[in-house]
Coordinates of C-alpha atoms in Angstrom, one line a residue:
Chain A
X1 CA 30.0 73.1 198.5
X2 CA 29.8 76.9 199.0
X3 CA 31.5 79.2 196.5
X4 CA 34.0 76.6 195.1
X5 CA 33.4 75.1 191.7
X6 CA 35.3 72.3 190.1
X7 CA 35.0 71.2 186.5
X8 CA 34.5 68.9 184.9
X9 CA 32.6 66.6 187.3
X10 CA 33.7 63.5 185.4
X11 CA 36.8 63.2 183.2
X12 CA 38.2 60.4 181.2
X13 CA 41.8 60.2 180.0
X14 CA 43.8 57.9 177.9
X15 CA 47.1 56.8 179.1
X16 CA 49.9 59.1 178.2
X17 CA 47.7 62.2 178.1
X18 CA 47.9 65.3 180.4
X19 CA 44.6 66.6 181.7
X20 CA 43.8 69.8 183.6
X21 CA 41.2 70.0 186.4
X22 CA 39.7 73.4 187.1
X23 CA 39.1 74.9 190.5
X24 CA 37.6 78.4 191.0
X25 CA 36.5 80.1 194.3
X26 CA 34.6 83.3 194.9
X27 CA 35.1 83.3 198.6
X28 CA 38.1 85.7 198.5
X29 CA 40.2 83.1 200.2
X30 CA 44.0 83.4 200.0
X31 CA 44.8 79.7 200.4
X32 CA 43.8 76.9 198.0
X33 CA 44.5 73.2 198.2
X34 CA 44.3 70.0 196.0
X35 CA 43.6 66.6 197.6
X36 CA 43.3 63.2 196.1
X37 CA 40.9 60.6 197.5
X38 CA 41.1 56.9 196.6
X39 CA 38.3 54.4 197.4
X40 CA 38.1 53.6 201.1
X41 CA 40.9 56.0 201.9
X42 CA 41.2 59.4 203.4
X43 CA 42.4 62.6 201.7
X44 CA 46.0 63.1 200.7
X45 CA 47.4 66.6 199.9
X46 CA 48.8 67.1 196.5
X47 CA 49.6 70.9 196.3
X48 CA 48.7 74.0 198.2
X49 CA 49.0 77.7 197.6
X50 CA 48.8 80.6 200.1
X51 CA 49.3 83.5 197.7
X52 CA 49.2 84.2 194.0
X53 CA 52.2 83.0 192.0
X54 CA 53.4 80.7 194.9
X55 CA 52.6 77.1 195.7
X56 CA 54.1 74.2 197.7
X57 CA 54.2 70.5 197.2
X58 CA 52.1 68.4 199.5
X59 CA 52.6 64.7 200.4
X60 CA 52.0 63.2 196.9
X61 CA 53.0 65.9 194.4
X62 CA 54.8 63.6 191.9
X63 CA 53.1 63.5 188.6
X64 CA 51.1 66.6 189.2
X65 CA 51.6 70.3 188.5
X66 CA 49.7 73.5 189.5
X67 CA 49.6 77.2 188.8
X68 CA 48.2 80.1 190.8
X69 CA 48.0 83.1 188.4
X70 CA 44.8 84.5 190.0
X71 CA 43.6 84.5 193.5
X72 CA 40.4 82.7 192.6
X73 CA 41.8 80.0 190.4
X74 CA 44.1 77.0 191.2
X75 CA 44.1 74.5 188.3
X76 CA 45.7 71.1 188.7
X77 CA 47.3 69.2 185.8
X78 CA 47.6 65.5 186.0
X79 CA 50.6 64.6 183.8
X80 CA 51.4 61.3 182.1
X81 CA 54.1 60.8 184.8
X82 CA 51.4 60.1 187.3
X83 CA 51.3 56.3 187.4
X84 CA 47.9 55.8 189.0
X85 CA 45.8 58.9 188.3
X86 CA 42.4 57.3 188.6
X87 CA 40.9 58.9 191.7
X88 CA 38.5 61.5 193.1
X89 CA 40.1 65.0 193.2
X90 CA 39.0 67.6 195.7
X91 CA 39.8 71.3 195.7
X92 CA 39.5 73.4 198.9
X93 CA 40.1 76.9 200.0
X94 CA 40.4 78.8 203.2
X95 CA 41.5 82.1 204.7
X96 CA 44.9 82.2 206.3
X97 CA 43.7 82.7 209.9
X98 CA 44.9 80.0 212.4
X99 CA 41.4 78.8 213.1
X100 CA 39.9 79.2 209.7
X101 CA 37.9 76.4 208.1
X102 CA 38.8 74.7 204.7
X103 CA 35.8 74.6 202.4
X104 CA 35.6 72.0 199.6
X105 CA 34.4 71.9 196.1
X106 CA 32.2 69.1 194.7
X107 CA 35.1 67.2 193.2
X108 CA 36.2 65.8 189.9
X109 CA 36.3 62.0 189.2
X110 CA 39.2 61.2 186.9
X111 CA 39.3 57.8 185.2
X112 CA 42.1 56.6 183.0
X113 CA 41.1 54.3 180.2
Chain B
X1 CA 54.3 64.9 213.3
X2 CA 50.6 65.3 213.7
X3 CA 48.2 62.5 213.0
X4 CA 44.6 61.5 213.4
X5 CA 43.0 58.1 213.6
X6 CA 39.5 56.9 213.1
X7 CA 39.6 53.4 214.5
X8 CA 36.3 52.2 213.0
X9 CA 35.9 51.7 209.2
X10 CA 32.2 51.5 209.6
X11 CA 29.6 52.2 212.3
X12 CA 26.1 50.7 212.1
X13 CA 23.3 52.2 214.1
X14 CA 19.5 52.0 214.1
X15 CA 17.5 55.1 213.3
X16 CA 16.5 56.9 216.4
X17 CA 19.4 55.6 218.4
X18 CA 22.4 57.7 219.5
X19 CA 25.5 57.5 217.4
X20 CA 29.2 58.0 218.0
X21 CA 32.0 58.2 215.5
X22 CA 35.4 58.0 217.1
X23 CA 38.5 60.1 216.5
X24 CA 41.8 60.3 218.3
X25 CA 44.7 62.6 217.5
X26 CA 48.4 63.1 218.1
X27 CA 49.9 66.5 218.0
X28 CA 52.6 68.3 219.9
X29 CA 50.8 71.4 220.9
X30 CA 47.3 72.7 221.0
X31 CA 45.2 71.0 218.3
X32 CA 42.5 72.5 216.1
X33 CA 40.1 69.7 215.3
X34 CA 37.5 69.4 212.6
X35 CA 34.7 67.1 211.4
X36 CA 33.5 66.8 207.8
X37 CA 30.9 64.7 206.2
X38 CA 30.9 63.4 202.6
X39 CA 28.0 62.1 200.7
X40 CA 28.6 59.8 197.6
X41 CA 30.4 61.6 194.8
X42 CA 30.3 64.9 196.6
X43 CA 32.8 67.1 198.2
X44 CA 33.3 67.4 202.0
X45 CA 30.9 69.4 204.0
X46 CA 32.1 71.1 207.2
X47 CA 30.2 70.0 210.3
X48 CA 32.0 71.5 213.3
X49 CA 35.4 72.5 214.8
X50 CA 37.1 72.8 218.1
X51 CA 39.4 75.7 218.6
X52 CA 39.4 76.4 222.3
X53 CA 36.9 76.9 225.2
X54 CA 34.0 74.6 225.9
X55 CA 34.9 71.0 225.3
X56 CA 31.4 70.2 223.8
X57 CA 31.1 71.7 220.3
X58 CA 27.8 71.9 218.5
X59 CA 27.6 71.8 214.8
X60 CA 25.4 71.4 211.8
X61 CA 22.5 68.9 211.4
X62 CA 22.3 68.2 215.2
X63 CA 25.8 66.9 215.4
X64 CA 28.1 67.6 218.3
X65 CA 31.6 66.6 219.3
X66 CA 33.4 66.3 222.6
X67 CA 37.0 67.3 223.0
X68 CA 38.9 65.3 225.6
X69 CA 42.4 66.4 226.1
X70 CA 43.5 63.7 228.5
X71 CA 42.3 61.0 226.1
X72 CA 43.3 63.0 223.0
X73 CA 40.0 62.3 221.4
X74 CA 37.3 64.2 219.5
X75 CA 34.4 61.9 219.1
X76 CA 31.4 63.0 216.9
X77 CA 28.0 62.4 218.4
X78 CA 24.3 62.7 217.7
X79 CA 21.5 61.9 220.1
X80 CA 19.2 60.4 217.5
X81 CA 20.4 59.1 214.2
X82 CA 18.6 59.6 210.9
X83 CA 18.8 57.4 207.8
X84 CA 19.9 60.5 206.0
X85 CA 23.0 60.7 208.2
X86 CA 24.4 57.7 206.4
X87 CA 27.6 59.0 204.8
X88 CA 31.4 59.0 205.2
X89 CA 32.7 61.1 208.1
X90 CA 36.2 62.5 208.3
X91 CA 38.1 63.8 211.3
X92 CA 40.9 66.3 210.7
X93 CA 43.5 68.0 212.8
X94 CA 45.5 71.1 212.2
X95 CA 48.5 72.5 214.0
X96 CA 49.4 75.9 212.9
X97 CA 52.9 76.3 211.6
X98 CA 54.7 78.4 209.1
X99 CA 53.8 76.2 206.3
X100 CA 50.2 77.2 206.5
X101 CA 47.0 75.9 207.7
X102 CA 47.4 72.3 206.7
X103 CA 44.9 69.7 207.6
X104 CA 45.7 66.1 208.4
X105 CA 42.8 63.7 207.8
X106 CA 41.8 60.5 209.3
X107 CA 40.9 57.6 207.0
X108 CA 37.2 58.1 207.3
X109 CA 34.4 56.2 209.0
X110 CA 31.3 55.1 207.1
X111 CA 28.1 55.6 209.0
X112 CA 25.2 53.3 208.2
X113 CA 21.9 54.2 209.7
X114 CA 19.3 51.5 209.3
X115 CA 15.5 52.2 209.4

């Protein structure tokens, strides 16, 4: 899992609540990403950021929001508008070189009660 | 649009036997291909990647993958499977564009190695 930390490891949320998932990296990577993983499925991109104070929507951005105020931090907020938020959330980072590898954090499992 | 497919949801192999996890891709241009492994409740760990050059790429934990341009495949292989190799494996493809280094992932293949 390298120099990427995610917290908390497990998170429980009541319906109607917003929650924020933390992602921090000390790899000096410019790009950071958020993915969602559902049981038996692959990864789907929620948001990504290539530079501080800038980010773009991925394939499933509805009901989520992000910020990138610092290079090392890319928090994800799961809002009450996200209809099915129960999932495993993975943060990744990479340099911007064409052949650079994305490295992943350990993940946060979010369960809506 | 680029895509990647892993045709097998699960692969079963006996310990000590060779293993293959299949991956095919579709891109318009030169692909950059990656393999990751995921253990239960963990993040993805990078195994290996193909950028250019030798079609046989060697990676971590004794894994290797063979790039075949004519068959648009990038199968993951290991000569002798270990029980500890049991995990979920993901193939991913990237085509550089102005939007950044986005990865498109396959659906994953669960590898079960039995003693």
